[in-house]
Short mmCIF file of C-alpha atoms in Angstrom, two decimals:
data_model
loop_
_atom_site.label_atom_id
_atom_site.label_comp_id
_atom_site.label_asym_id
_atom_site.label_seq_id
_atom_site.Cartn_x
_atom_site.Cartn_y
_atom_site.Cartn_z
CA PRO A 1 -30.66 -10.19 -33.00
CA LYS A 2 -28.79 -9.35 -36.21
CA ARG A 3 -25.50 -11.08 -36.39
CA LYS A 4 -22.71 -9.75 -38.43
CA HIS A 5 -19.87 -11.94 -39.86
CA ILE A 6 -16.36 -10.51 -39.92
CA ASN A 7 -12.94 -12.01 -41.12
CA VAL A 8 -10.21 -12.03 -38.49
CA LEU A 9 -6.81 -13.47 -39.32
CA GLY A 10 -8.30 -15.73 -41.80
CA MET A 11 -10.92 -17.25 -39.28
CA GLN A 12 -14.72 -16.45 -40.03
CA ILE A 13 -16.47 -14.77 -36.67
CA SER A 14 -19.90 -13.92 -36.18
CA ALA A 15 -21.37 -12.23 -33.45
CA SER A 16 -24.45 -9.96 -32.42
CA GLU A 17 -23.62 -6.19 -31.97
CA GLN A 18 -24.63 -6.46 -28.11
CA GLY A 19 -22.46 -9.44 -27.63
CA ALA A 20 -19.51 -7.68 -29.01
CA ARG A 21 -20.08 -4.43 -27.03
CA LYS A 22 -20.59 -6.45 -23.94
CA ALA A 23 -17.19 -8.54 -24.67
CA LEU A 24 -15.52 -5.03 -25.31
CA VAL A 25 -16.90 -3.51 -22.32
CA GLY A 26 -15.70 -6.43 -20.40
CA ALA A 27 -12.17 -6.80 -21.60
CA GLY A 28 -11.99 -3.03 -20.85
CA ALA A 29 -12.79 -3.45 -17.56
CA VAL A 30 -10.57 -6.32 -16.81
CA LEU A 31 -7.58 -4.25 -18.28
CA LEU A 32 -8.75 -1.28 -15.76
CA VAL A 33 -8.70 -3.66 -12.75
CA ILE A 34 -5.25 -5.43 -13.85
CA ASN A 35 -3.73 -2.01 -14.17
CA GLY A 36 -5.11 -0.61 -11.06
CA VAL A 37 -4.11 -3.50 -8.86
CA GLY A 38 -0.81 -4.26 -10.48
CA LEU A 39 0.73 -0.87 -11.15
CA PRO A 40 1.20 0.11 -7.66
CA PHE A 41 3.58 -2.96 -7.54
CA ILE A 42 5.05 -2.70 -11.14
CA LEU A 43 5.73 0.78 -11.47
CA PRO A 44 8.31 1.35 -8.65
CA LYS A 45 10.47 -1.51 -9.90
CA VAL A 46 10.51 0.13 -13.33
CA MET A 47 11.14 3.59 -11.79
CA ARG A 48 13.43 2.78 -9.37
CA ARG A 49 15.82 5.43 -9.83
CA PHE A 50 12.81 8.09 -9.53
CA LEU A 51 10.92 6.43 -6.63
CA GLY A 52 13.87 5.15 -4.38
CA ALA A 53 14.39 1.76 -2.75
CA PRO A 54 12.00 -1.20 -3.30
CA PHE A 55 9.39 -1.61 -0.53
CA VAL A 56 10.16 -4.52 1.68
CA PRO A 57 7.58 -4.45 4.78
CA MET A 58 8.32 -5.32 8.33
CA LYS A 59 6.69 -8.23 9.75
CA PRO A 60 4.24 -7.81 12.24
CA HIS A 61 6.25 -9.67 15.04
CA ALA A 62 9.05 -7.74 14.18
CA VAL A 63 7.17 -4.54 14.74
CA ASP A 64 6.01 -5.67 17.82
CA ALA A 65 9.30 -6.81 19.40
CA LEU A 66 10.68 -3.10 18.19
CA PHE A 67 8.28 -1.03 20.05
CA ASP A 68 7.38 -3.67 22.93
CA ARG A 69 11.13 -4.60 23.91
CA VAL A 70 13.99 -2.96 21.96
CA LEU A 71 12.57 1.09 22.18
CA PRO A 72 11.17 0.58 25.81
CA GLN A 73 14.80 -0.94 27.04
CA TRP A 74 16.53 1.97 24.89
CA ALA A 75 14.12 4.72 26.73
CA ALA A 76 14.85 2.99 30.08
CA ALA A 77 18.61 3.06 29.46
CA ARG A 78 18.38 7.14 28.55
CA GLY A 79 16.96 7.66 32.14
CA ALA A 80 13.07 7.87 31.00
CA GLY A 81 11.33 7.04 34.43
CA ARG A 82 7.76 6.92 33.05
CA ALA A 83 5.12 4.21 33.28
CA ALA A 84 4.85 4.07 29.65
CA PRO A 85 8.46 4.51 28.42
CA LEU A 86 7.65 5.56 24.92
CA GLU A 87 4.82 8.23 25.55
CA GLY A 88 5.83 11.40 24.41
CA LEU A 89 8.93 10.64 22.34
CA ARG A 90 9.28 11.45 18.71
CA LEU A 91 9.78 9.16 15.91
CA VAL A 92 10.47 9.86 12.37
CA ASP A 93 10.56 7.24 9.68
CA PHE A 94 12.10 8.03 6.32
CA GLY A 95 10.74 5.52 3.55
CA ALA A 96 7.83 4.80 5.95
CA GLY A 97 6.44 2.42 3.09
CA ASP A 98 2.88 1.48 4.04
CA GLY A 99 3.20 3.57 7.47
CA ARG A 100 3.08 0.42 9.61
CA ILE A 101 6.07 1.73 11.80
CA VAL A 102 4.18 5.25 12.14
CA ALA A 103 1.00 3.76 13.23
CA ALA A 104 2.62 1.29 15.72
CA ALA A 105 4.51 4.40 17.27
CA ALA A 106 1.30 6.52 17.21
CA SER A 107 -0.63 3.74 18.78
CA ARG A 108 1.87 3.59 21.67
CA GLY A 109 1.72 7.02 22.39
CA MET A 110 4.76 8.45 20.25
CA GLN A 111 4.46 11.56 18.22
CA ALA A 112 5.42 9.78 14.87
CA VAL A 113 5.66 11.29 11.29
CA GLY A 114 6.80 9.27 8.08
CA TYR A 115 8.19 10.43 4.59
CA GLU A 116 7.48 8.24 1.61
CA VAL A 117 8.11 9.25 -1.95
CA ASN A 118 6.09 6.40 -3.68
CA PRO A 119 2.84 7.85 -4.20
CA TYR A 120 1.01 4.62 -4.04
CA LEU A 121 2.59 3.67 -0.80
CA VAL A 122 1.48 7.09 0.51
CA TRP A 123 -2.20 6.36 -0.64
CA TRP A 124 -2.23 2.95 0.95
CA SER A 125 -0.77 4.21 4.47
CA ARG A 126 -3.41 6.99 4.37
CA TRP A 127 -6.09 4.49 3.45
CA ARG A 128 -5.12 2.23 6.41
CA THR A 129 -4.93 5.02 8.88
CA ARG A 130 -8.40 6.39 7.95
CA LYS A 131 -9.64 2.78 8.16
CA ALA A 132 -7.93 2.29 11.69
CA LEU A 133 -9.53 5.70 12.87
CA ALA A 134 -12.90 4.72 11.82
CA ALA A 135 -12.46 1.24 13.71
CA ALA A 136 -11.53 3.26 16.86
#
């Protein structure tokens, strides 16, 4: 292949046109991947006043404790004498984040809905829900 010589910042560089094209496409692909993966986590910090509070996910053991110990005791104290004390109750999660609270509530028989203003977290929540439904 024919090689071309160019002067970049005082350095002589030679490359074939095909090699330069591969390098350019590769660099573009890397930039797209970095932006696609990093943007959902960087953008909320940059646009905090538009997207609300930062996302801090709840640990799985805390979610289990909430739905297996705290809420059943609360429901029993309110006089819900059912075998499954949470079944049929309603839950609204404002700032639902990745939807783990809503998913945990729905898996325990509750009617649950979550509201989130961050579009990336909404997408992530929907993706996780579809994945869970496909596995079931």
